[in-house]
mmCIF file of C-alpha atoms in Angstrom:
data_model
loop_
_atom_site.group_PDB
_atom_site.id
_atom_site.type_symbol
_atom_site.label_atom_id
_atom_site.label_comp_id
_atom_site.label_asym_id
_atom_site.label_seq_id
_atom_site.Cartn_x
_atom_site.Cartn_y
_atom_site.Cartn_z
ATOM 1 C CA UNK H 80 0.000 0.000 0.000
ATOM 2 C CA UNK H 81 1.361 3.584 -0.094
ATOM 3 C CA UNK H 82 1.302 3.825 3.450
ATOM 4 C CA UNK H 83 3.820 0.178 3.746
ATOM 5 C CA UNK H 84 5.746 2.417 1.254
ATOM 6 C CA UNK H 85 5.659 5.707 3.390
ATOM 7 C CA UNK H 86 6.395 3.905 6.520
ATOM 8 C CA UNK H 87 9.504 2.005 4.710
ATOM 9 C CA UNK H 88 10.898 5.446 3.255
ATOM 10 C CA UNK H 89 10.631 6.600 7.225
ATOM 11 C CA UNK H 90 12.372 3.394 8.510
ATOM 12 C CA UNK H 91 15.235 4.017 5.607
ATOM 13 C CA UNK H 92 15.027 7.392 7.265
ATOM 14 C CA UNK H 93 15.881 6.494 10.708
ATOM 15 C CA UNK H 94 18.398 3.825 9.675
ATOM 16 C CA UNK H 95 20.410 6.305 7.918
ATOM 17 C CA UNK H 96 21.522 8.117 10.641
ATOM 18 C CA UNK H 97 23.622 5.142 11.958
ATOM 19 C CA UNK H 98 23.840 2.483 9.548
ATOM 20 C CA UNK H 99 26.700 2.294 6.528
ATOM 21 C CA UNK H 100 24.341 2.019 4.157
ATOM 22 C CA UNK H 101 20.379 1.687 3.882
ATOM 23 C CA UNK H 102 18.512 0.396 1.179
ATOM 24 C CA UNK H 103 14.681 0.562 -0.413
ATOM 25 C CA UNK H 104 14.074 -2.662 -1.998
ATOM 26 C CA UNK H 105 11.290 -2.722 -4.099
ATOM 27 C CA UNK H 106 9.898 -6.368 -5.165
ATOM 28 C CA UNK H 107 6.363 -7.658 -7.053
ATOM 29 C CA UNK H 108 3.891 -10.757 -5.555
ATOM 30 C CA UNK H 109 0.870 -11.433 -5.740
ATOM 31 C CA UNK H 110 -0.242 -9.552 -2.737
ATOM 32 C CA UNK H 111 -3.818 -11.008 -2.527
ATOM 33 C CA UNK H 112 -3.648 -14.154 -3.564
ATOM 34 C CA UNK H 113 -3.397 -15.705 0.028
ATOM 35 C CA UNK H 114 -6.722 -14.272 1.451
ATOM 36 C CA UNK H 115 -8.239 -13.686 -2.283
ATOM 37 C CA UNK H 116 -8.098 -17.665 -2.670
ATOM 38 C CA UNK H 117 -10.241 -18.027 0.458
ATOM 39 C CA UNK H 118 -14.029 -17.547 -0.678
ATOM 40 C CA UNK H 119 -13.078 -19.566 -3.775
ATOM 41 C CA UNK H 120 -12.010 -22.747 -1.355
ATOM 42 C CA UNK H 121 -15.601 -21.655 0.111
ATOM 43 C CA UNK H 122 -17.596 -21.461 -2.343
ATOM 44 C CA UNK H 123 -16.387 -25.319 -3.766
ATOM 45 C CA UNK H 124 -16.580 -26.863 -0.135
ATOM 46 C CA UNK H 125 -20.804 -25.298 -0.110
ATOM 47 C CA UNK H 126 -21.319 -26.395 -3.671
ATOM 48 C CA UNK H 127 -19.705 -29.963 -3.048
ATOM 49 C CA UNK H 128 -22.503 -30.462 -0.295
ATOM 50 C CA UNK H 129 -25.372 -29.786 -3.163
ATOM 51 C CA UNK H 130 -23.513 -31.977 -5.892
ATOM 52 C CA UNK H 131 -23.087 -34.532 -3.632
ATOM 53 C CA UNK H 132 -27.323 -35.331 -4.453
ATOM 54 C CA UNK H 133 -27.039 -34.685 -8.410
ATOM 55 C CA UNK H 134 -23.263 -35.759 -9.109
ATOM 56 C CA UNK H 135 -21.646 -37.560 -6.258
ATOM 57 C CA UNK H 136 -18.649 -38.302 -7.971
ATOM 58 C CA UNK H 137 -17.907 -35.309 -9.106
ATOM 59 C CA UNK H 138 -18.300 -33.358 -5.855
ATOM 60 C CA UNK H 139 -15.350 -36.263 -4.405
ATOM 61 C CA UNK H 140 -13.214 -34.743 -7.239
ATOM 62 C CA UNK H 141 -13.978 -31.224 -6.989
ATOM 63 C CA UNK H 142 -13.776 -31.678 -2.607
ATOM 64 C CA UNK H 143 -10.144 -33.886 -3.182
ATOM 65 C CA UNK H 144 -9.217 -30.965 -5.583
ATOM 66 C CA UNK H 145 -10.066 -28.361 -3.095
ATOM 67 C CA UNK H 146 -8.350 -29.945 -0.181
ATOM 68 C CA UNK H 147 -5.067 -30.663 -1.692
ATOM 69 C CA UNK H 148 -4.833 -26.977 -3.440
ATOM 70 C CA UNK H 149 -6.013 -25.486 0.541
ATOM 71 C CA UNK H 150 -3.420 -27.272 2.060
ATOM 72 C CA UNK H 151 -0.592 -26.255 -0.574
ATOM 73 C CA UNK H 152 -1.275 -23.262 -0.862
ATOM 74 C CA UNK H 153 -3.257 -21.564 2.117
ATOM 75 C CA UNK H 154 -2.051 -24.258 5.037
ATOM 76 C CA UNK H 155 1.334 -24.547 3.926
ATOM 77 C CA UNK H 156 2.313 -20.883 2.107
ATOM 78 C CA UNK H 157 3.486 -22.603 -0.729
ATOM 79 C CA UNK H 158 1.705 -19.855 -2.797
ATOM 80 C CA UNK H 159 0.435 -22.067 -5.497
ATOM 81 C CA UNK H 160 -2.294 -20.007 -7.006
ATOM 82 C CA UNK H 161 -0.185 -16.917 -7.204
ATOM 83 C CA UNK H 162 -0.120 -16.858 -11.083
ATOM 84 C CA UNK H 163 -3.764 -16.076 -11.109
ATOM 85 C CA UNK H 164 -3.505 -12.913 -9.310
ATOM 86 C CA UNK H 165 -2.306 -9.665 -10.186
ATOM 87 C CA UNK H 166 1.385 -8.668 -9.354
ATOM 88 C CA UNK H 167 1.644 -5.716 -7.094
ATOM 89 C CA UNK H 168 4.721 -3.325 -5.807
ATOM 90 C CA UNK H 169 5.426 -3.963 -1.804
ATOM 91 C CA UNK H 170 9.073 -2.582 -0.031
ATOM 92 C CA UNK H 171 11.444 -4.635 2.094
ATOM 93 C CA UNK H 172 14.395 -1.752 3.906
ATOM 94 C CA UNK H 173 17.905 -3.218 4.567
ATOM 95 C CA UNK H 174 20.407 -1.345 7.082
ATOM 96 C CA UNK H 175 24.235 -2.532 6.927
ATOM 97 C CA UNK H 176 26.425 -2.284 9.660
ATOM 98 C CA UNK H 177 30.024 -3.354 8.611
ATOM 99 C CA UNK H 178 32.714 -5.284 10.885
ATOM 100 C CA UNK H 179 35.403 -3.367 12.027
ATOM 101 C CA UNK H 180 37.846 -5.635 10.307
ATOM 102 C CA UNK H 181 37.015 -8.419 7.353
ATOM 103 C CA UNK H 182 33.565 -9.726 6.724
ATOM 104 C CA UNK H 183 33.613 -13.582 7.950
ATOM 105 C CA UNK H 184 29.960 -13.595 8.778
ATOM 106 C CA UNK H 185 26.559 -12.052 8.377
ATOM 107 C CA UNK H 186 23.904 -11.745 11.181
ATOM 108 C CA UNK H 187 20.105 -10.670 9.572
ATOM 109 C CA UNK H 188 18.197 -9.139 12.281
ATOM 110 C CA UNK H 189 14.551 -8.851 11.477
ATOM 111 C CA UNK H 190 10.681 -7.588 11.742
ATOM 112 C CA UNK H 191 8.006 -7.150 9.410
ATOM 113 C CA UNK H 192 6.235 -3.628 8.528
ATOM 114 C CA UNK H 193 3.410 -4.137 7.126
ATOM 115 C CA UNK H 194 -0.653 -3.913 8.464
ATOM 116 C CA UNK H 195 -3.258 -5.891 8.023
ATOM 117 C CA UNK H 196 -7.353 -6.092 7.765
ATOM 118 C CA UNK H 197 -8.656 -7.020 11.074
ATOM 119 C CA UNK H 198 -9.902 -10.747 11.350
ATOM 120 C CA UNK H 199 -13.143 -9.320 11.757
ATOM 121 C CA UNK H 200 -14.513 -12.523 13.517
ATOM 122 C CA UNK H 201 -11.416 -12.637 15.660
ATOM 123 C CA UNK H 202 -12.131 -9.597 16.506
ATOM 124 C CA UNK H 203 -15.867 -9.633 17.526
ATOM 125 C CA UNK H 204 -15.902 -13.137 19.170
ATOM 126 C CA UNK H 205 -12.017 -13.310 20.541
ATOM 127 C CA UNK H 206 -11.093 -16.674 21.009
ATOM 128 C CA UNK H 207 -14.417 -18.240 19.479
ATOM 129 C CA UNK H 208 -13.564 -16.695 16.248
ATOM 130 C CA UNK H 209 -10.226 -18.321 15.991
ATOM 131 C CA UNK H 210 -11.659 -22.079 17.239
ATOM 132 C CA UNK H 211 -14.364 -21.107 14.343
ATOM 133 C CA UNK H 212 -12.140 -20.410 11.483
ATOM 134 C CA UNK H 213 -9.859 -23.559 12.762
ATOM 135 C CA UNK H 214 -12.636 -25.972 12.356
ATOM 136 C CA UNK H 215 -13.946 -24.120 9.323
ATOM 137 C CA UNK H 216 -10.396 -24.826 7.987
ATOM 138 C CA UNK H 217 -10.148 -28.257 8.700
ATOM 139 C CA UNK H 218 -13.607 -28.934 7.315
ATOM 140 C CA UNK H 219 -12.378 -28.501 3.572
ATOM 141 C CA UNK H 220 -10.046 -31.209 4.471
ATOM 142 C CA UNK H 221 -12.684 -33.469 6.198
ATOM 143 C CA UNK H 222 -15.207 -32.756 3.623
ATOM 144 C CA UNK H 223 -13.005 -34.451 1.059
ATOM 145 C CA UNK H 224 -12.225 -37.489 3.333
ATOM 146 C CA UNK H 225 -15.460 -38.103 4.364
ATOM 147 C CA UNK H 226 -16.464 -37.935 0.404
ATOM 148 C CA UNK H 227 -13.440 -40.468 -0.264
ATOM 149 C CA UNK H 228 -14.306 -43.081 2.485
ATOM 150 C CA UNK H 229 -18.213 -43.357 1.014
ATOM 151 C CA UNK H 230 -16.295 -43.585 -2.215
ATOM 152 C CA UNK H 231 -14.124 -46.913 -1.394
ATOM 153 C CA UNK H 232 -16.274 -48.342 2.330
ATOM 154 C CA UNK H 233 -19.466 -47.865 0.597
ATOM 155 C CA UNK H 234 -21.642 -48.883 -2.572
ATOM 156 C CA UNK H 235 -21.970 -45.389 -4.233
ATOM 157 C CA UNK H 236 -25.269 -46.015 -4.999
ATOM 158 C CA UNK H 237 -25.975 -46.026 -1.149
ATOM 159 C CA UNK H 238 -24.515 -42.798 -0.321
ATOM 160 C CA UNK H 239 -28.012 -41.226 0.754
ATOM 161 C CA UNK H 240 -28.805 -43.700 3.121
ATOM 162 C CA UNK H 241 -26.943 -44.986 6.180
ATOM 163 C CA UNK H 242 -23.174 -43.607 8.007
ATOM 164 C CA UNK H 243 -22.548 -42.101 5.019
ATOM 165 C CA UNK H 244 -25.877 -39.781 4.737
ATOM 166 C CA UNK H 245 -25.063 -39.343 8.739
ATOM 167 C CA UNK H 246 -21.650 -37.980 7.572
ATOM 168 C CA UNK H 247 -22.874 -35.911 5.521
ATOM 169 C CA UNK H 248 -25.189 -34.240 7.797
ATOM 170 C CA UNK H 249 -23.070 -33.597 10.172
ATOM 171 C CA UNK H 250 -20.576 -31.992 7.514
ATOM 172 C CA UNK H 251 -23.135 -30.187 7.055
ATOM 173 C CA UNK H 252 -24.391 -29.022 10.822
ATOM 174 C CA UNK H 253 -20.669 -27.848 11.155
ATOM 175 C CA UNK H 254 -20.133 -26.027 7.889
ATOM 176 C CA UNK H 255 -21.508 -22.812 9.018
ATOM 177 C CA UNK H 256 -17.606 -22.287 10.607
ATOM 178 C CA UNK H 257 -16.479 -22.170 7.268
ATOM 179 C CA UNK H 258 -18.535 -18.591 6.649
ATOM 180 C CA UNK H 259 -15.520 -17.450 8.721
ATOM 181 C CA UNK H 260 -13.027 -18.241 5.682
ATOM 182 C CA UNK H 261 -15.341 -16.748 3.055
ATOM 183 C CA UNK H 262 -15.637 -13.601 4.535
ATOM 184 C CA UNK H 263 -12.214 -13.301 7.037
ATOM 185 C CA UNK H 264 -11.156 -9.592 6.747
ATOM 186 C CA UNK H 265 -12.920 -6.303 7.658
ATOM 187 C CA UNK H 266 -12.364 -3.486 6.224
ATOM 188 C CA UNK H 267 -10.474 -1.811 9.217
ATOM 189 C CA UNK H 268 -6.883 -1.492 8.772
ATOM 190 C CA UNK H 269 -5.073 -2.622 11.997
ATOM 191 C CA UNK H 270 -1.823 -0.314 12.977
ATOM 192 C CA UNK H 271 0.049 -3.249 13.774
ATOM 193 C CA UNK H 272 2.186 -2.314 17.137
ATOM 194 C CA UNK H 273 2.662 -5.846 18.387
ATOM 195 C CA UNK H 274 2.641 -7.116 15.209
ATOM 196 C CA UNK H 275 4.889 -6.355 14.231
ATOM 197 C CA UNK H 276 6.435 -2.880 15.291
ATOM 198 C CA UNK H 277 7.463 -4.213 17.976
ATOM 199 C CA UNK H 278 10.225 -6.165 16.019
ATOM 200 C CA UNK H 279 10.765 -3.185 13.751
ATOM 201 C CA UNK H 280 11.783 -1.254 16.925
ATOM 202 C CA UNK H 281 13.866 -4.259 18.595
ATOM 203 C CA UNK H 282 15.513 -4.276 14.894
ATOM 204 C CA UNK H 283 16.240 -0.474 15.465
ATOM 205 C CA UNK H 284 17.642 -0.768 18.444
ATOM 206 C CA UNK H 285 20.168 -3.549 18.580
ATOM 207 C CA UNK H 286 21.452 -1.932 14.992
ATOM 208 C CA UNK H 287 21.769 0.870 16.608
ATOM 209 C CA UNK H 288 23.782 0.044 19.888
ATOM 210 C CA UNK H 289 26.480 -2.165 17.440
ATOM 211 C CA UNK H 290 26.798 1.049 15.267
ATOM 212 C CA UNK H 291 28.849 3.085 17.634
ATOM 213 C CA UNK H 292 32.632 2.616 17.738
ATOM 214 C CA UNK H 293 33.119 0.898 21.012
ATOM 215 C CA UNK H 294 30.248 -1.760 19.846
ATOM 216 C CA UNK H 295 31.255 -2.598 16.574
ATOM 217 C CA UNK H 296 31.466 -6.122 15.452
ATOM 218 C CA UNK H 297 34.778 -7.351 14.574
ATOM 219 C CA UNK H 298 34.184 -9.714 12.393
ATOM 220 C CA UNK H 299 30.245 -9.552 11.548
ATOM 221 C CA UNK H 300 28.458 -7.857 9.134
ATOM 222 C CA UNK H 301 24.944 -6.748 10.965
ATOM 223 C CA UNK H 302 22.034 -6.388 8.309
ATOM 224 C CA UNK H 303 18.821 -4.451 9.834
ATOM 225 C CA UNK H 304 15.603 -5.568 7.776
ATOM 226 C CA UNK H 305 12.103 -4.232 7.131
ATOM 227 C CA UNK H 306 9.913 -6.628 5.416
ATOM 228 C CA UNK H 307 6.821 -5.649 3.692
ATOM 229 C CA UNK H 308 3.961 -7.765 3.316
ATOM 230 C CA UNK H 309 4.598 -10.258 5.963
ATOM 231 C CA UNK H 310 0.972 -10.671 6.677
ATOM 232 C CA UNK H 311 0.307 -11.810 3.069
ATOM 233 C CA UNK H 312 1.853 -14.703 2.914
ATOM 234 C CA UNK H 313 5.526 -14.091 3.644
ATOM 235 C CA UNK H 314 6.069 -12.069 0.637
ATOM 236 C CA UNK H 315 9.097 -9.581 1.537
ATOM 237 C CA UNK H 316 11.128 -12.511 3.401
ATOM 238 C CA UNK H 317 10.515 -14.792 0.246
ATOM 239 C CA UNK H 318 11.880 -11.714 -2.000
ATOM 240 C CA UNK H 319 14.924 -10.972 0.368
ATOM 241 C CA UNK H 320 15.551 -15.039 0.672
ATOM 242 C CA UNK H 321 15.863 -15.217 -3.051
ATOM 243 C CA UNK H 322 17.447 -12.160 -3.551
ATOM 244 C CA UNK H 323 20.763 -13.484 -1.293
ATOM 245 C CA UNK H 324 20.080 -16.996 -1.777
ATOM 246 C CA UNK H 325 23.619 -17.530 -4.034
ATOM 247 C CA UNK H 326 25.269 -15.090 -1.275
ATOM 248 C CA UNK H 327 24.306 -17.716 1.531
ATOM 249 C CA UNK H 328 26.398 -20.302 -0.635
ATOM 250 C CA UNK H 329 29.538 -18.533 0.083
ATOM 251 C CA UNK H 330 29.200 -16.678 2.706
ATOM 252 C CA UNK H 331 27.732 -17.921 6.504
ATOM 253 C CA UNK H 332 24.646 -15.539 6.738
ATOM 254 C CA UNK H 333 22.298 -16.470 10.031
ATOM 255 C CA UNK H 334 18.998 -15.002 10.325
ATOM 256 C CA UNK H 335 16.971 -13.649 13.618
ATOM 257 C CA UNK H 336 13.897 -13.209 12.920
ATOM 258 C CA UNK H 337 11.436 -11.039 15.980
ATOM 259 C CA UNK H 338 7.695 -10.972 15.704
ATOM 260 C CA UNK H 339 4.989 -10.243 18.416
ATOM 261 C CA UNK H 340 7.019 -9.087 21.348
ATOM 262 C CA UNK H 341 4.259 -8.063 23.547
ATOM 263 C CA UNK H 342 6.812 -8.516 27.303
ATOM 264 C CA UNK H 343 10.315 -9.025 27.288
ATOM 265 C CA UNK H 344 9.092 -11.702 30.131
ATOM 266 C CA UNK H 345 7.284 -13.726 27.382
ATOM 267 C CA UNK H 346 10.513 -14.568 24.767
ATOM 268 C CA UNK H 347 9.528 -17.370 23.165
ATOM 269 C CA UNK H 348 12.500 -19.296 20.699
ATOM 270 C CA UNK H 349 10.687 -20.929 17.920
ATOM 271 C CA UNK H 350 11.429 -24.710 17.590
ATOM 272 C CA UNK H 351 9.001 -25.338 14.715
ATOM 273 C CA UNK H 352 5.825 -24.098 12.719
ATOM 274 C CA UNK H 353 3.670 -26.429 12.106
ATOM 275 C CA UNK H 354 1.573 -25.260 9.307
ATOM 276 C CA UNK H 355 4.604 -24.803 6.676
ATOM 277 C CA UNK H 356 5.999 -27.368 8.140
ATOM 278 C CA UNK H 357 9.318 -25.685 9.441
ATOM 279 C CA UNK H 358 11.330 -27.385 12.007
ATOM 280 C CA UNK H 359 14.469 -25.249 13.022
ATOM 281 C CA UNK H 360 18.020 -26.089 13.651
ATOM 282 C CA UNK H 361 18.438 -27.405 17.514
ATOM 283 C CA UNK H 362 22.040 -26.537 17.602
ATOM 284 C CA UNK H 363 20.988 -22.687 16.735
ATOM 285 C CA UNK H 364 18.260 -22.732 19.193
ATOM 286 C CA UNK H 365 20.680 -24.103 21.822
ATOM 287 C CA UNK H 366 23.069 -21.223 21.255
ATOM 288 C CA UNK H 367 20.067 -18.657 21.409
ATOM 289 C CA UNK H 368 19.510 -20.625 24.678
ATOM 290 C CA UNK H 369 22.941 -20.170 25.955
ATOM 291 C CA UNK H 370 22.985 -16.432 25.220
ATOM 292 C CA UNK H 371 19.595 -16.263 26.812
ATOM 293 C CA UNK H 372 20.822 -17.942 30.010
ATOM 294 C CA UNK H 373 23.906 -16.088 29.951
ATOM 295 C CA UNK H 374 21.865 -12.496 30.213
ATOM 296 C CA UNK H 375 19.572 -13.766 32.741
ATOM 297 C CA UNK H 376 16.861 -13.701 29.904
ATOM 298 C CA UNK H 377 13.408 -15.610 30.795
ATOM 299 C CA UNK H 378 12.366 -17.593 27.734
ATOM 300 C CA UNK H 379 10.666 -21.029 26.374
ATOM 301 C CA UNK H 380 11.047 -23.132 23.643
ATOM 302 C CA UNK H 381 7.849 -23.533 21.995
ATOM 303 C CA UNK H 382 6.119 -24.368 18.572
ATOM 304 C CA UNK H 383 3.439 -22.551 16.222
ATOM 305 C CA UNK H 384 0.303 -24.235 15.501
ATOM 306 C CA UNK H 385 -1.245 -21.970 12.980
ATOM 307 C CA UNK H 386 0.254 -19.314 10.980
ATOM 308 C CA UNK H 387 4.386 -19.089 10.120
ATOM 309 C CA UNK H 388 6.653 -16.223 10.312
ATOM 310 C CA UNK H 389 9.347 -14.535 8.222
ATOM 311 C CA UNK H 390 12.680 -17.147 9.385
ATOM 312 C CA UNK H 391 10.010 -19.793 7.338
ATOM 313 C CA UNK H 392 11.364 -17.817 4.135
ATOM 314 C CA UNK H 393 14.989 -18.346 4.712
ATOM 315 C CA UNK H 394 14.856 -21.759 6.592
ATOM 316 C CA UNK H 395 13.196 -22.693 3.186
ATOM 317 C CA UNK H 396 15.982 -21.779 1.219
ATOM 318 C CA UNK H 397 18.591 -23.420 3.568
ATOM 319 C CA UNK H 398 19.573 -20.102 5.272
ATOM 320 C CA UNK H 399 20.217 -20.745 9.218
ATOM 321 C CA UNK H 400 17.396 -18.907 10.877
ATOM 322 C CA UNK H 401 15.600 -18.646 14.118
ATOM 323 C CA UNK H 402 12.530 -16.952 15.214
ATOM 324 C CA UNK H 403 11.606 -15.509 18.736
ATOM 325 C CA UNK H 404 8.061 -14.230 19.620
ATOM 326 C CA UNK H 405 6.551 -13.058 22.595
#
């Protein structure tokens, strides 16, 4: 949006004063195709209900169909319907802070930028509307399981009488979760100060105490990033991955990644996320761990069971990266 891009220009801003050099970065995705898939994944789970009394078969196709393409590209961010949405501008900023002698390492420090619509049923029914979209998730998957297993238990000429007519009613009793996919954003723009400002400013501030003199890195190159469009799918991460992907090959590059710091009581080091399925490097998180210890830092290993951050990007790509989130 042009206020990402205004709020990137004043990051650049702000880093310029201490970094070495500061960067604007300006990459194209397919901004909307995460959330713009959603009322099409919808609209095939509600018409596979109807089909299944005029076509049966063809609902178990179209519900298969829409469960694998959810999963890969929704569940999982692999992004797989991007080529049917529109390409559009978003910013990533990148602050360098060089070593006082030769480069032998990189250290990314990191937050996201960008805002988001309000999960409007998040929102109005707090925790409720989370458990609802959860369940209205995994329906699409169940729909096209419970379709399957009256294909191969059952004679498909019986599939309006017995468990499998049961099945379908209850599909059907629960789909009314789903609503909460079709129709997930508001149209309130939230500021985003936990998420993720808060690892914008963290960002900030660490590049900012290594930049004087006395502080300096003797050896390590500290990078400061900004990424835009976090909330849509990973989209600035996946740019800057690419972008030094070859760099990583010759040059050790480790990534930090902060999102969601809400207490500096609360640090949690991410282990794994379960939805893109990204499992991190134990020997990284038991030298985060060390550190941690070592500054009398309170903190927990833990995992995240729906969503993904920005490290997902590089850990993809074979980049050493953690996350921490509070």
């Amino acid at each position: 949006s042009r206020q990402e891009y205004k709020a990137q220009k004043f990051y650049k801003e702000h880093l310029s004063k201490f970094c070495d050099g500061v960067e604007l970065m300006e990459f194209k995705s397919a901004l909307r195709a995460k959330f713009g898939s959603l009322p099409f994944f919808s609209l095939i789970f509600y018409s596979s209900f109807i089909l299944y009394w005029f076509n049966f078969e063809l609902a178990l196709v179209l519900s298969i169909l829409n469960a694998i393409v959810f999963i890969g590209h929704f569940v999982t961010y692999n992004n797989w319907l991007d080529v049917f949405f529109k390409k559009e501008s978003s910013w990533n900023v990148a602050g360098f802070l060089k070593p006082k002698h030769e480069t032998k390492e990189v250290i990314i420090l990191s937050g996201h930028m960008d805002c988001v619509y309000e999960f409007k049923w998040w929102y109005r029914l707090k925790s409720a509307g989370i458990y609802l979209t959860f369940i209205g998730s995994v329906l699409i998957i169940l729909q096209a399981i419970g379709y399957l297993s009256i294909f191969l238990l059952n004679d498909p000429r019986e599939f309006t009488s017995g468990w499998a007519l049961v099945s379908w009613f209850i599909l059907v009793l629960l789909s009314p979760a789903n609503a909460t996919l079709f129709d997930m954003h508001g149209k309130n723009v939230v500021d985003g100060a936990i998420d993720n400002l808060s690892g914008i400013a963290i960002s900030y501030g660490v590049g900012k105490y290594f930049s004087g003199e006395e502080n300096r890195l003797s050896n390590i190159e500290l990078r400061i990033l900004s990424f835009g469009s976090e909330e849509m799918g990973l989209r600035g991460s996946k740019a800057y991955a690419e972008l030094i992907e070859n760099e990583s090959i010759n040059k050790k590059i480790t990534v930090l990644n902060v999102d969601t710091i809400r207490s500096p009581k609360n640090f949690n080091i991410i282990k794994a996320e379960q939805n893109p399925f990204t499992f991190y490097n134990d020997d990284l998180i038991a030298e985060l761990e060390s550190s941690f210890k070592n500054e009398n830092v309170e903190y927990k290993v833990s995992s995240i069971g729906i969503g993904a951050t920005d490290g997902t990007s590089f850990h993809r790509k074979g980049i050493p990266t953690l996350s921490v989130i509070g």
